[in-house]
Amino acid sequence: MEQIIALALSIGIILLSTLIETFVYDVSYDGNAYHQPIIYALANGWNPIYEHHNALISDGWKMNIWIDHYCKGAETIASAFLAVTGNIESGKTVNLLIPIALFLILYDFFKERFVVQFSTSKSLLYSLGIAFSMVVVGQITSYYIDYIGYFTFVLALLGVYDIAETKGHVKVGYWMLVCCIMIAASVKFNMLFWAGYVVFCGLIVMFVRKNYNNALRLALVSASTAIISVVVLSYNPFVTNTMDHANPFYPLFEKNILAGDSPARNSQPPYMHNAPRYKQVVLSYFQRPSNNMKSTAYVPLYRISKTNIYRSGYCCTNVGGGGLFFIEILLATFAIFVLFRKGKYYKQFCIAAIALIATLFILPLGSNFRYVPFIYLLPFLGLLYLETCEKQTLASRVMKYILSCLLVLNISLCAVITVATNYIEQKVTMQTLRMLEGKGGESFYTMNWGFCNKLYHGKMNGKEPIAPLLPEDQYERDKFIGGPFVYLLKK
């Protein structure tokens, strides 16, 4: 009977998630620039293993290099939803399924395997808070995939924890770790690196404890899974890029891909460009949410503008991406580790916090929240540490309450802003679609492929509705309309 109920609930969650996401447009830039074209091409017959270059998206589309040579794990799943529903937005169903799955995994962990026994209510709250973090909530209506990196990082943490700490759950730990590595290898390059980082930290712990047999087993399982995943699941693009261009990461080094700018310069304001890494991190995380990449001066953290509030729900906030109250959250977390140092597990939690903070400095763009979204686990480490303290003082309870409230406010505001801005942009998109219905491609200019797909009702074969290199002096662009990067034109 339990199996039948579980199956019914699973089907119900999938159907409801599909229904919700089908009617919610992806209005993000990356989602429309290359994620949706990948999904369209896969659902319409492109097999990137046999055809390294797709024949369905116009060669004039400047994002084609990413379409051909980007990992396609998430897009492959989305294309299956598109094939069934006929609606390209339905592929975002995984945006809901993944955090729900993580919530269930975390709930089981807190109920069964955490160092202290949690009540049902606490297990629910902590599982919800961690599973539905800022990056998950901010990207839930788009085809951005950074939240999957957050998911794989947490999954790797839980897997390594079970392997190193939990007797009787070692097999479960290995299954989670294997799944994490396989998902990471099929979705995005850097996710595989961060899975390896978690394993590396676990190996250090095992060596310190002189648990050499388990360390060797962990290393062998992780390495073999990674190699097999890269060769099989990442055949395109890892293997195909190497075969065609002698470099699995060749698009990153291709000339003129980013108009001469590095990714760091595209996602950081001028005053951060040449700053040391530690300064870039501090300047980014101790600022309110902003996408003003032309700002020439640091904005004091006590200022909160309308733009900061608006950007607190944006899927790709470059500066201050942790949310409107992330500054206060970080300060409260640091205060916990400084003021309450007598807990039984203080040393272990401090080491975990240092390992987490170190992720901001290991790879470029650690100042950009969506590339290292797992830094949002830091305040939860502080809360969980207080939960493990044998002596609960009034001061520790007050700090726990303050930090919990800040987290709830931060995530809630992100959710509200995400839904509100998505609704507004979707409404404008629908109005523009009705305005252009039946007209030729020359009546508008866009780099929004998803908009074109909707305008032509999914029948994009042979369509050339865009002019990526449109000469500026031929047309007068009217006001910004129709969602991201859609303009009416008049000669």
Short mmCIF file of C-alpha atoms in Angstrom, two decimals, residues 34-43 46 57 66-68 70-72 75-76 79:
data_model
loop_
_atom_site.label_atom_id
_atom_site.label_comp_id
_atom_site.label_asym_id
_atom_site.label_seq_id
_atom_site.Cartn_x
_atom_site.Cartn_y
_atom_site.Cartn_z
CA TYR A 34 20.94 28.94 -26.20
CA HIS A 35 19.18 26.62 -23.73
CA GLN A 36 15.85 26.67 -25.60
CA PRO A 37 17.47 26.28 -29.03
CA ILE A 38 19.34 23.21 -27.71
CA ILE A 39 16.06 21.74 -26.46
CA TYR A 40 14.30 22.48 -29.74
CA ALA A 41 17.09 20.90 -31.80
CA LEU A 42 17.22 17.77 -29.61
CA ALA A 43 13.43 17.33 -29.74
CA TRP A 46 19.39 16.34 -33.67
CA ILE A 57 19.50 26.42 -35.71
CA TRP A 66 27.33 26.99 -27.20
CA ILE A 67 24.41 25.06 -28.69
CA ASP A 68 26.78 22.65 -30.41
CA TYR A 70 27.61 22.76 -24.34
CA CYS A 71 26.78 19.89 -21.95
CA LYS A 72 23.20 18.84 -22.60
CA GLU A 75 18.30 20.01 -22.01
CA THR A 76 17.96 16.33 -22.96
CA SER A 79 13.46 17.88 -24.79
#
